[in-house]
CSV table of C-alpha atoms in Angstrom, one decimal:
chain,number,residue,atom,x,y,z
C,21,UNK,CA,20.4,-12.4,17.0
C,22,UNK,CA,18.8,-10.9,20.3
C,23,UNK,CA,15.4,-8.6,19.8
C,24,UNK,CA,14.2,-6.3,22.3
C,25,UNK,CA,10.9,-4.7,22.1
C,26,UNK,CA,7.6,-3.4,24.3
C,27,UNK,CA,4.9,-5.3,24.1
C,28,UNK,CA,2.1,-4.6,26.3
C,29,UNK,CA,4.4,-1.8,28.3
C,30,UNK,CA,6.6,-4.6,29.0
C,31,UNK,CA,10.2,-5.3,27.7
C,32,UNK,CA,10.7,-8.1,26.1
C,33,UNK,CA,14.2,-9.8,25.0
C,34,UNK,CA,15.0,-13.4,23.1
C,35,UNK,CA,17.1,-14.5,20.9
C,36,UNK,CA,15.8,-15.3,17.4
C,37,UNK,CA,16.6,-16.6,13.9
C,38,UNK,CA,16.6,-12.8,11.9
C,39,UNK,CA,13.2,-14.3,9.5
C,40,UNK,CA,11.0,-15.4,12.3
C,41,UNK,CA,7.9,-12.9,11.8
C,42,UNK,CA,6.5,-11.1,14.2
C,43,UNK,CA,3.3,-13.1,15.0
C,44,UNK,CA,5.5,-16.2,15.4
C,45,UNK,CA,7.1,-14.1,18.2
C,46,UNK,CA,4.1,-13.2,19.8
C,47,UNK,CA,2.6,-16.6,20.1
C,48,UNK,CA,4.9,-18.5,20.4
C,49,UNK,CA,8.1,-16.5,21.5
C,50,UNK,CA,6.5,-15.0,23.8
C,51,UNK,CA,2.9,-17.3,24.4
C,52,UNK,CA,0.3,-14.4,23.7
C,53,UNK,CA,-2.1,-17.2,21.4
C,54,UNK,CA,-4.6,-13.8,20.8
C,55,UNK,CA,-2.9,-13.2,18.1
C,56,UNK,CA,-4.2,-15.4,15.6
C,57,UNK,CA,-1.8,-17.0,12.8
C,58,UNK,CA,-4.1,-17.4,9.5
C,59,UNK,CA,-3.6,-16.9,5.6
C,60,UNK,CA,0.0,-16.2,6.7
C,61,UNK,CA,0.2,-13.9,3.0
C,62,UNK,CA,-1.4,-10.6,4.3
C,63,UNK,CA,-5.1,-11.1,3.4
C,64,UNK,CA,-7.2,-12.3,6.0
C,65,UNK,CA,-5.6,-10.1,9.0
C,66,UNK,CA,-6.2,-12.4,12.1
C,67,UNK,CA,-2.4,-11.4,13.0
C,68,UNK,CA,-3.3,-7.6,13.2
C,69,UNK,CA,-1.4,-5.8,15.7
C,70,UNK,CA,0.0,-2.7,16.8
C,71,UNK,CA,3.0,-1.5,15.7
C,72,UNK,CA,3.9,2.0,16.9
C,73,UNK,CA,0.5,2.8,17.4
C,74,UNK,CA,0.2,1.8,14.1
C,75,UNK,CA,-2.2,-1.5,13.2
C,76,UNK,CA,0.0,-4.4,11.0
C,77,UNK,CA,-0.2,-7.5,9.8
C,78,UNK,CA,2.5,-9.3,11.9
C,79,UNK,CA,2.3,-12.1,9.3
C,80,UNK,CA,4.5,-9.6,6.9
C,81,UNK,CA,6.5,-8.0,9.8
C,82,UNK,CA,10.4,-9.9,11.4
C,83,UNK,CA,10.4,-9.9,14.6
C,84,UNK,CA,13.7,-8.3,14.2
C,85,UNK,CA,12.0,-5.3,12.2
C,86,UNK,CA,9.8,-4.4,16.0
C,87,UNK,CA,13.0,-4.6,16.9
C,88,UNK,CA,12.7,-1.3,19.7
C,89,UNK,CA,9.6,-0.7,18.7
C,90,UNK,CA,5.9,-0.6,21.2
C,91,UNK,CA,4.0,-3.1,20.0
C,92,UNK,CA,0.3,-3.7,21.6
C,93,UNK,CA,-2.0,-6.9,21.2
C,94,UNK,CA,-5.1,-8.1,22.0
C,95,UNK,CA,-4.5,-9.0,25.5
C,96,UNK,CA,-3.4,-5.5,26.4
C,97,UNK,CA,-6.8,-4.2,25.0
C,98,UNK,CA,-8.6,-4.9,28.3
C,99,UNK,CA,-7.6,-3.2,31.3
C,100,UNK,CA,-7.7,-4.4,35.5
C,101,UNK,CA,-10.1,-7.1,34.0
C,102,UNK,CA,-12.5,-4.5,32.4
C,103,UNK,CA,-13.3,-5.3,29.2
C,104,UNK,CA,-12.4,-2.0,27.1
C,105,UNK,CA,-15.3,-0.8,24.9
C,106,UNK,CA,-14.9,-2.3,21.4
C,107,UNK,CA,-14.7,-5.7,23.1
C,108,UNK,CA,-17.7,-4.2,24.9
C,109,UNK,CA,-19.4,-3.4,21.9
C,110,UNK,CA,-18.5,-7.1,19.9
C,111,UNK,CA,-20.3,-8.5,22.9
C,112,UNK,CA,-23.4,-6.5,23.4
C,113,UNK,CA,-24.1,-6.8,19.6
C,114,UNK,CA,-23.1,-10.6,18.9
C,115,UNK,CA,-19.9,-9.6,17.3
C,116,UNK,CA,-18.6,-13.0,16.8
C,117,UNK,CA,-19.2,-16.7,15.7
C,118,UNK,CA,-16.4,-18.7,15.7
C,119,UNK,CA,-14.1,-15.9,17.0
C,120,UNK,CA,-11.6,-16.8,14.8
C,121,UNK,CA,-10.8,-13.5,12.7
C,122,UNK,CA,-12.0,-11.5,16.2
C,123,UNK,CA,-8.0,-10.5,17.5
C,124,UNK,CA,-7.2,-8.8,14.7
C,125,UNK,CA,-11.3,-7.0,14.2
C,126,UNK,CA,-10.4,-5.4,16.9
C,127,UNK,CA,-7.2,-4.3,17.0
C,128,UNK,CA,-8.3,-3.0,13.9
C,129,UNK,CA,-11.3,-1.7,15.2
C,130,UNK,CA,-9.4,0.2,18.0
C,131,UNK,CA,-7.2,2.2,15.3
C,132,UNK,CA,-10.0,3.0,13.5
C,133,UNK,CA,-11.3,5.2,16.6
C,134,UNK,CA,-8.1,6.6,17.9
C,135,UNK,CA,-8.2,8.1,14.2
C,136,UNK,CA,-11.9,8.5,13.7
C,137,UNK,CA,-14.2,8.4,17.3
C,138,UNK,CA,-17.8,8.0,15.7
C,139,UNK,CA,-16.8,6.4,12.0
C,140,UNK,CA,-20.1,6.0,9.8
C,141,UNK,CA,-21.0,2.8,8.3
C,142,UNK,CA,-18.8,2.9,5.4
C,143,UNK,CA,-15.7,4.1,7.1
C,144,UNK,CA,-15.9,1.1,9.6
C,145,UNK,CA,-16.4,-1.1,6.6
C,146,UNK,CA,-13.2,0.6,5.0
C,147,UNK,CA,-11.1,0.1,7.5
C,148,UNK,CA,-11.8,-3.6,7.8
C,149,UNK,CA,-11.7,-4.6,4.6
C,150,UNK,CA,-8.8,-6.3,5.3
C,151,UNK,CA,-10.0,-8.3,8.1
C,152,UNK,CA,-11.9,-11.2,7.0
C,153,UNK,CA,-14.6,-13.0,8.7
C,154,UNK,CA,-15.4,-16.5,7.0
C,155,UNK,CA,-18.8,-16.5,9.5
C,156,UNK,CA,-20.4,-13.8,7.1
C,157,UNK,CA,-20.7,-11.8,10.6
C,158,UNK,CA,-19.5,-8.8,9.2
C,159,UNK,CA,-23.2,-6.8,9.3
C,160,UNK,CA,-22.6,-6.9,13.7
C,161,UNK,CA,-19.1,-6.9,13.5
C,162,UNK,CA,-19.7,-3.1,12.3
C,163,UNK,CA,-22.9,-2.9,14.4
C,164,UNK,CA,-20.2,-4.0,17.6
C,165,UNK,CA,-17.6,-1.0,16.5
C,166,UNK,CA,-20.7,1.1,16.0
C,167,UNK,CA,-21.9,0.3,19.8
C,168,UNK,CA,-17.9,1.5,21.0
C,169,UNK,CA,-18.2,4.4,19.2
C,170,UNK,CA,-21.4,5.1,20.8
C,171,UNK,CA,-20.6,3.9,24.6
C,172,UNK,CA,-16.7,5.2,25.1
C,173,UNK,CA,-16.6,4.2,28.4
C,174,UNK,CA,-17.7,0.8,27.7
C,175,UNK,CA,-20.2,-1.5,30.2
C,176,UNK,CA,-19.8,1.8,32.6
C,177,UNK,CA,-21.9,3.9,30.0
C,178,UNK,CA,-24.2,1.1,28.8
C,179,UNK,CA,-24.8,0.6,32.4
C,180,UNK,CA,-25.9,4.2,32.8
C,181,UNK,CA,-27.4,4.6,29.6
T,21,UNK,CA,3.7,-22.6,7.4
T,22,UNK,CA,5.7,-20.0,4.8
T,23,UNK,CA,9.0,-19.3,5.8
T,24,UNK,CA,11.4,-17.4,4.4
T,25,UNK,CA,14.7,-19.1,3.6
T,26,UNK,CA,18.0,-18.2,6.2
T,27,UNK,CA,18.9,-14.5,5.9
T,28,UNK,CA,21.6,-11.8,7.6
T,29,UNK,CA,19.7,-8.9,8.9
T,30,UNK,CA,20.9,-5.0,9.2
T,31,UNK,CA,19.5,-2.3,10.4
T,32,UNK,CA,20.5,1.0,8.7
T,33,UNK,CA,20.4,4.5,10.6
T,34,UNK,CA,20.6,6.9,7.9
T,35,UNK,CA,20.5,6.8,3.7
T,36,UNK,CA,24.6,6.7,3.9
T,37,UNK,CA,24.8,3.9,6.3
T,38,UNK,CA,22.3,1.6,3.8
T,39,UNK,CA,24.3,2.4,0.9
T,40,UNK,CA,27.2,1.5,2.8
T,41,UNK,CA,26.1,-1.5,3.7
T,42,UNK,CA,24.8,-2.0,0.7
T,43,UNK,CA,28.5,-1.8,-0.9
T,44,UNK,CA,29.5,-4.3,1.8
T,45,UNK,CA,27.0,-7.1,1.5
T,46,UNK,CA,27.1,-6.7,-2.6
T,47,UNK,CA,24.0,-7.6,-5.1
T,48,UNK,CA,23.0,-10.1,-3.0
T,49,UNK,CA,21.8,-7.6,-0.4
T,50,UNK,CA,18.2,-6.0,-0.6
T,51,UNK,CA,17.0,-3.1,1.0
T,52,UNK,CA,13.1,-3.2,2.7
T,53,UNK,CA,10.9,-1.2,4.1
T,54,UNK,CA,7.2,-2.0,4.2
T,55,UNK,CA,8.6,-5.7,3.2
T,56,UNK,CA,5.0,-6.2,2.1
T,57,UNK,CA,5.8,-7.4,-1.3
T,58,UNK,CA,9.7,-8.2,-0.1
T,59,UNK,CA,8.5,-10.8,2.5
T,60,UNK,CA,5.8,-12.5,0.2
T,61,UNK,CA,7.9,-13.2,-2.2
T,62,UNK,CA,10.5,-14.5,0.3
T,63,UNK,CA,8.2,-16.5,2.2
T,64,UNK,CA,7.1,-18.1,-1.2
T,65,UNK,CA,11.7,-18.6,-2.2
T,66,UNK,CA,10.8,-16.6,-5.1
T,67,UNK,CA,13.1,-14.1,-3.5
T,68,UNK,CA,16.2,-15.4,-1.4
T,69,UNK,CA,18.5,-12.2,-0.3
T,70,UNK,CA,21.6,-13.2,2.4
T,71,UNK,CA,21.2,-9.9,4.2
T,72,UNK,CA,18.1,-7.5,4.8
T,73,UNK,CA,18.7,-4.4,5.6
T,74,UNK,CA,16.0,-2.8,7.4
T,75,UNK,CA,15.9,1.5,6.0
T,76,UNK,CA,12.4,1.6,8.7
T,77,UNK,CA,14.8,4.1,11.0
T,78,UNK,CA,15.9,6.2,7.9
T,79,UNK,CA,15.3,10.0,8.5
T,80,UNK,CA,13.9,12.8,6.1
T,81,UNK,CA,12.8,10.3,3.5
T,82,UNK,CA,9.2,10.9,4.6
T,83,UNK,CA,8.1,14.4,3.3
T,84,UNK,CA,5.1,15.3,0.8
T,85,UNK,CA,6.3,18.4,-0.6
T,86,UNK,CA,6.5,20.9,-2.5
T,87,UNK,CA,10.3,22.0,-4.4
T,88,UNK,CA,10.3,24.2,-6.8
T,89,UNK,CA,8.5,23.8,-9.8
T,90,UNK,CA,7.7,19.8,-8.4
T,91,UNK,CA,6.2,17.6,-6.0
T,92,UNK,CA,8.8,15.8,-4.2
T,93,UNK,CA,7.9,12.4,-2.1
T,94,UNK,CA,10.2,10.7,0.2
T,95,UNK,CA,10.9,7.1,-0.4
T,96,UNK,CA,9.8,5.9,2.9
T,97,UNK,CA,6.1,7.7,2.8
T,98,UNK,CA,3.4,4.9,3.6
T,99,UNK,CA,0.8,4.7,1.3
T,100,UNK,CA,-2.0,5.5,4.0
T,101,UNK,CA,0.1,8.9,3.7
T,102,UNK,CA,0.0,9.2,0.0
T,103,UNK,CA,-4.0,8.5,0.4
T,104,UNK,CA,-4.5,11.3,2.8
T,105,UNK,CA,-2.1,13.8,1.5
T,106,UNK,CA,-4.4,17.3,1.2
T,107,UNK,CA,-0.8,18.3,-1.2
T,108,UNK,CA,-1.3,15.7,-3.6
T,109,UNK,CA,-4.9,15.3,-3.1
T,110,UNK,CA,-5.0,19.3,-4.3
T,111,UNK,CA,-2.4,18.3,-7.2
T,112,UNK,CA,-2.7,14.8,-8.1
T,113,UNK,CA,-5.9,13.2,-7.6
T,114,UNK,CA,-5.0,10.3,-9.2
T,115,UNK,CA,-3.1,9.6,-6.2
T,116,UNK,CA,-5.9,9.0,-4.0
T,117,UNK,CA,-7.9,7.4,-6.3
T,118,UNK,CA,-5.2,4.8,-6.5
T,119,UNK,CA,-4.2,4.6,-3.4
T,120,UNK,CA,-8.1,3.8,-2.6
T,121,UNK,CA,-7.5,0.7,-4.3
T,122,UNK,CA,-4.3,-0.8,-3.1
T,123,UNK,CA,-4.4,-3.9,-0.9
T,124,UNK,CA,-6.4,-2.7,2.2
T,125,UNK,CA,-6.0,-0.2,5.1
T,126,UNK,CA,-3.5,-2.0,7.2
T,127,UNK,CA,-1.0,-3.0,4.5
T,128,UNK,CA,-1.2,1.0,3.6
T,129,UNK,CA,0.1,1.2,7.0
T,130,UNK,CA,3.1,-0.8,6.2
T,131,UNK,CA,4.3,-0.7,2.1
T,132,UNK,CA,5.6,2.3,1.4
T,133,UNK,CA,6.2,4.7,-2.5
T,134,UNK,CA,10.0,3.5,-3.1
T,135,UNK,CA,8.8,-0.2,-2.3
T,136,UNK,CA,6.2,-1.0,-4.4
T,137,UNK,CA,8.5,1.4,-7.4
T,138,UNK,CA,11.4,-1.1,-6.7
T,139,UNK,CA,9.5,-4.3,-6.4
T,140,UNK,CA,8.6,-3.2,-10.2
T,141,UNK,CA,5.1,-5.8,-10.2
T,142,UNK,CA,4.0,-5.4,-14.3
T,143,UNK,CA,-0.1,-4.8,-12.3
T,144,UNK,CA,1.8,-2.5,-9.3
T,145,UNK,CA,-0.5,0.8,-9.6
T,146,UNK,CA,2.1,3.2,-8.7
T,147,UNK,CA,4.2,2.3,-11.2
T,148,UNK,CA,1.3,3.5,-13.9
T,149,UNK,CA,0.8,6.9,-11.7
T,150,UNK,CA,3.9,7.7,-12.1
T,151,UNK,CA,4.3,6.8,-16.0
T,152,UNK,CA,0.9,8.9,-16.4
T,153,UNK,CA,2.4,11.9,-14.8
T,154,UNK,CA,5.9,11.6,-16.3
T,155,UNK,CA,8.0,12.2,-13.1
T,156,UNK,CA,11.1,11.4,-11.9
T,157,UNK,CA,13.0,8.9,-10.0
T,158,UNK,CA,16.3,10.4,-7.9
T,159,UNK,CA,18.3,7.6,-6.8
T,160,UNK,CA,21.9,7.9,-4.1
T,161,UNK,CA,24.9,6.1,-4.3
T,162,UNK,CA,28.0,6.6,-2.5
T,163,UNK,CA,29.0,8.6,-5.9
T,164,UNK,CA,26.0,11.3,-5.1
T,165,UNK,CA,22.6,11.3,-6.5
T,166,UNK,CA,21.2,10.9,-10.2
T,167,UNK,CA,17.7,11.6,-11.3
T,168,UNK,CA,16.1,8.6,-14.1
T,169,UNK,CA,12.7,9.7,-16.1
T,170,UNK,CA,10.0,7.1,-14.3
T,171,UNK,CA,9.4,6.0,-17.7
T,172,UNK,CA,12.9,4.7,-17.8
T,173,UNK,CA,12.6,3.4,-14.0
T,174,UNK,CA,11.2,0.1,-15.1
T,175,UNK,CA,12.8,-2.0,-17.7
T,176,UNK,CA,11.3,-5.3,-16.9
T,177,UNK,CA,9.0,-7.2,-14.4
T,178,UNK,CA,10.8,-7.1,-11.6
T,179,UNK,CA,13.8,-4.6,-12.7
T,180,UNK,CA,14.5,-1.1,-12.8
T,181,UNK,CA,17.2,1.8,-13.2
T,182,UNK,CA,18.3,1.2,-9.5
T,183,UNK,CA,21.7,-0.8,-9.5
T,184,UNK,CA,23.7,-2.5,-7.0
T,185,UNK,CA,24.5,0.0,-4.0
T,186,UNK,CA,21.6,2.3,-5.1
T,187,UNK,CA,19.1,3.7,-3.2
T,188,UNK,CA,15.8,5.0,-4.8
T,189,UNK,CA,15.5,8.3,-2.3
T,190,UNK,CA,12.2,10.3,-3.8
T,191,UNK,CA,9.9,10.3,-6.6
T,192,UNK,CA,9.3,14.1,-7.7
T,193,UNK,CA,6.5,14.5,-9.8
T,194,UNK,CA,5.8,18.1,-11.9
T,195,UNK,CA,3.3,21.1,-10.8
T,196,UNK,CA,1.3,21.0,-13.9
T,197,UNK,CA,-1.5,24.4,-13.5
T,198,UNK,CA,-4.8,23.6,-15.7
T,199,UNK,CA,-4.7,20.1,-14.9
T,200,UNK,CA,-6.4,16.7,-13.9
T,201,UNK,CA,-6.4,13.5,-13.3
T,202,UNK,CA,-7.4,9.9,-12.4
T,203,UNK,CA,-7.0,6.4,-12.4
T,204,UNK,CA,-9.3,3.4,-12.2
T,205,UNK,CA,-9.1,0.1,-11.9
T,206,UNK,CA,-11.8,-3.3,-12.2
T,207,UNK,CA,-10.1,-5.9,-9.5
T,208,UNK,CA,-11.7,-9.3,-8.8
T,209,UNK,CA,-11.9,-8.3,-4.9
T,210,UNK,CA,-11.4,-5.8,-2.5
T,211,UNK,CA,-7.3,-5.0,-2.0
T,212,UNK,CA,-6.1,-7.7,-5.0
T,213,UNK,CA,-3.8,-7.0,-7.9
T,214,UNK,CA,-5.7,-5.1,-11.4
T,215,UNK,CA,-6.7,-7.1,-13.9
T,216,UNK,CA,-5.9,-4.4,-15.4
T,217,UNK,CA,-6.1,-0.4,-14.2
T,218,UNK,CA,-5.7,3.4,-16.1
T,219,UNK,CA,-4.6,6.4,-15.4
T,220,UNK,CA,-4.7,9.8,-16.9
T,221,UNK,CA,-3.5,13.6,-16.6
T,222,UNK,CA,-5.3,16.0,-18.9
T,223,UNK,CA,-4.2,19.7,-19.1
T,224,UNK,CA,-6.5,22.4,-20.5
T,225,UNK,CA,-5.5,25.2,-22.7
T,226,UNK,CA,-9.5,26.7,-23.1
T,227,UNK,CA,-10.7,23.1,-25.1
T,228,UNK,CA,-7.7,21.9,-26.4
T,229,UNK,CA,-5.6,19.5,-24.4
T,230,UNK,CA,-1.8,21.0,-24.2
T,231,UNK,CA,-0.5,17.7,-22.8
T,232,UNK,CA,-1.7,14.2,-21.2
T,233,UNK,CA,-0.2,11.2,-19.8
T,234,UNK,CA,-1.8,8.3,-19.9
T,235,UNK,CA,-0.4,4.8,-17.5
T,236,UNK,CA,-1.9,1.6,-18.1
T,237,UNK,CA,-1.8,-1.1,-15.8
T,238,UNK,CA,-1.2,-5.2,-15.6
T,239,UNK,CA,-1.4,-4.9,-19.6
T,240,UNK,CA,1.6,-5.3,-20.9
T,241,UNK,CA,1.8,-1.8,-22.1
T,242,UNK,CA,5.1,-1.2,-22.9
T,243,UNK,CA,6.8,1.1,-20.5
T,244,UNK,CA,3.3,0.9,-18.9
T,245,UNK,CA,1.6,3.5,-21.5
T,246,UNK,CA,0.6,3.8,-24.6
T,247,UNK,CA,2.6,7.3,-26.0
T,248,UNK,CA,0.4,6.9,-28.9
T,249,UNK,CA,-3.0,7.6,-27.6
T,250,UNK,CA,-1.0,10.6,-25.9
T,251,UNK,CA,0.2,11.8,-29.5
T,252,UNK,CA,-3.0,11.4,-30.9
T,253,UNK,CA,-4.9,13.8,-27.9
T,254,UNK,CA,-2.1,16.2,-27.2
T,255,UNK,CA,-3.2,19.2,-29.3
T,256,UNK,CA,-6.3,18.2,-30.3
T,257,UNK,CA,-10.4,19.6,-28.8
T,258,UNK,CA,-10.9,17.5,-25.6
T,259,UNK,CA,-13.7,15.4,-26.6
T,260,UNK,CA,-15.7,12.2,-26.7
T,261,UNK,CA,-14.9,11.0,-29.8
T,262,UNK,CA,-10.7,12.2,-29.3
T,263,UNK,CA,-11.5,10.2,-26.6
T,264,UNK,CA,-12.3,6.9,-27.6
T,265,UNK,CA,-10.4,6.8,-30.6
T,266,UNK,CA,-7.0,7.0,-28.0
T,267,UNK,CA,-8.9,5.0,-25.7
T,268,UNK,CA,-8.9,2.4,-29.1
T,269,UNK,CA,-5.5,2.5,-29.6
T,270,UNK,CA,-4.6,1.5,-26.3
T,271,UNK,CA,-6.9,-1.5,-26.6
T,272,UNK,CA,-5.2,-2.2,-29.8
T,273,UNK,CA,-1.5,-1.7,-28.9
T,274,UNK,CA,-1.1,-3.2,-24.9
T,275,UNK,CA,0.0,-6.6,-25.0
T,276,UNK,CA,-2.5,-8.5,-22.0
T,277,UNK,CA,-1.8,-12.7,-21.5
T,278,UNK,CA,-4.4,-15.0,-20.6
T,279,UNK,CA,-3.7,-15.6,-16.9
T,280,UNK,CA,-6.1,-16.3,-13.6
T,281,UNK,CA,-7.1,-12.8,-13.7
T,282,UNK,CA,-8.9,-12.8,-16.6
T,283,UNK,CA,-8.6,-13.7,-20.9
T,284,UNK,CA,-6.5,-11.7,-22.8
T,285,UNK,CA,-9.9,-9.8,-24.9
T,286,UNK,CA,-11.6,-8.9,-21.2
T,287,UNK,CA,-8.4,-7.1,-20.2
T,288,UNK,CA,-7.8,-5.2,-23.6
T,289,UNK,CA,-11.6,-4.8,-23.6
T,290,UNK,CA,-10.6,-3.0,-19.9
T,291,UNK,CA,-7.8,-1.0,-21.1
T,292,UNK,CA,-10.1,1.0,-23.4
T,293,UNK,CA,-12.8,1.2,-21.2
T,294,UNK,CA,-10.6,2.3,-18.1
T,295,UNK,CA,-8.9,5.0,-20.2
T,296,UNK,CA,-11.9,6.1,-21.7
T,297,UNK,CA,-13.3,6.6,-18.5
T,298,UNK,CA,-9.9,8.1,-16.6
T,299,UNK,CA,-9.5,10.4,-19.8
T,300,UNK,CA,-12.9,11.9,-18.7
T,301,UNK,CA,-12.9,12.1,-15.2
T,302,UNK,CA,-9.8,13.4,-15.8
T,303,UNK,CA,-11.5,16.8,-17.9
T,304,UNK,CA,-14.2,17.1,-15.9
T,305,UNK,CA,-11.1,17.9,-13.2
T,306,UNK,CA,-9.9,19.8,-15.6
T,307,UNK,CA,-13.4,21.7,-15.7
T,308,UNK,CA,-13.8,22.1,-12.0
T,309,UNK,CA,-16.8,20.2,-12.3
T,310,UNK,CA,-16.0,17.1,-10.6
T,311,UNK,CA,-14.2,16.4,-7.3
């Protein structure tokens, strides 16, 4: 079947099987391998991306179900080669070690900050409770999200601060 | 890599269209809403539908509103919306109690109340909530709508009152005064299915319990509840002793099985302790002593 959706602002069309999962559509059909593929059981959250503005686990959404919808992946986060505030926060606070969970963490953190620009630690921990980090880096991930909340303009603001 | 077996995909444009597609494709067709129960089962080949009918485009099924003397919740309301609803927080905080411990925020962005009910998992938290509140389910077919008490909705593990070419469109819950409600769950890790859980509402008339509803999750309780415990409490004083007696009945009459989530006697213990706690909390909320 033919599926058309918008991914990071660009309309894409592919001929796929109805059973193709969105995570594989994004990675294998579009070559956007920033969205990682982990547990396959909607537990680990590394496949998190946005569909119509909501953060979802793309291993448990069919590509067909995303047809006609607006998808955003981690590749679309940086603008004009500049890291956004959440990405800069992960850099500043050493929010990653192996980096496998990082794309999902970033997409979830951005979703949280859209809804709550100044979340406290408990709110951040609740928001990322569906994203697993096996390097046990939660402390720094929480700090990274707080950094982004405190520096909404990202690196530009950090320089002037 | 987990991949579902092959199927045909259809996207419904309205409730009538979804029902027409169900009629066209017969009993091997399934509706898919959030998909967070159905797709995992399809990946494991426990479910092998021949046709999936996507109902995410349907309009008019995402309301949470007062309708007469009931609260009406559309079948496509996502878990996240149930958690955040001010109307439900005012009338039935049991929903937010339960939603806070259902999966995680990302899964709650997709999963729906209708999907949860229709999945019919014996460990489904919302089934116990609906059972405790004695709500009703509105089911539509091409012949019209029928309303089924939630206590008759679940007919066994993964079996519900929704027939072929029928669709659950709304859940309804009676508005009650002088009440409190609560839900408590023990899980092995955050976001997991319940080892055991309990929910309750308590309606007070002074110090007496005018009405009460109990829901029990994942402990093999017949119909997700314990009518004997409800009968014991109804019409009597709201005291810790009576709560303990009712909780003991839940312990004695439920039928949990030992599995990877825990042994049978531990689950009985949880059924008793969690029932006692939710009766206390629901009563405290009814008295305005707790939010």
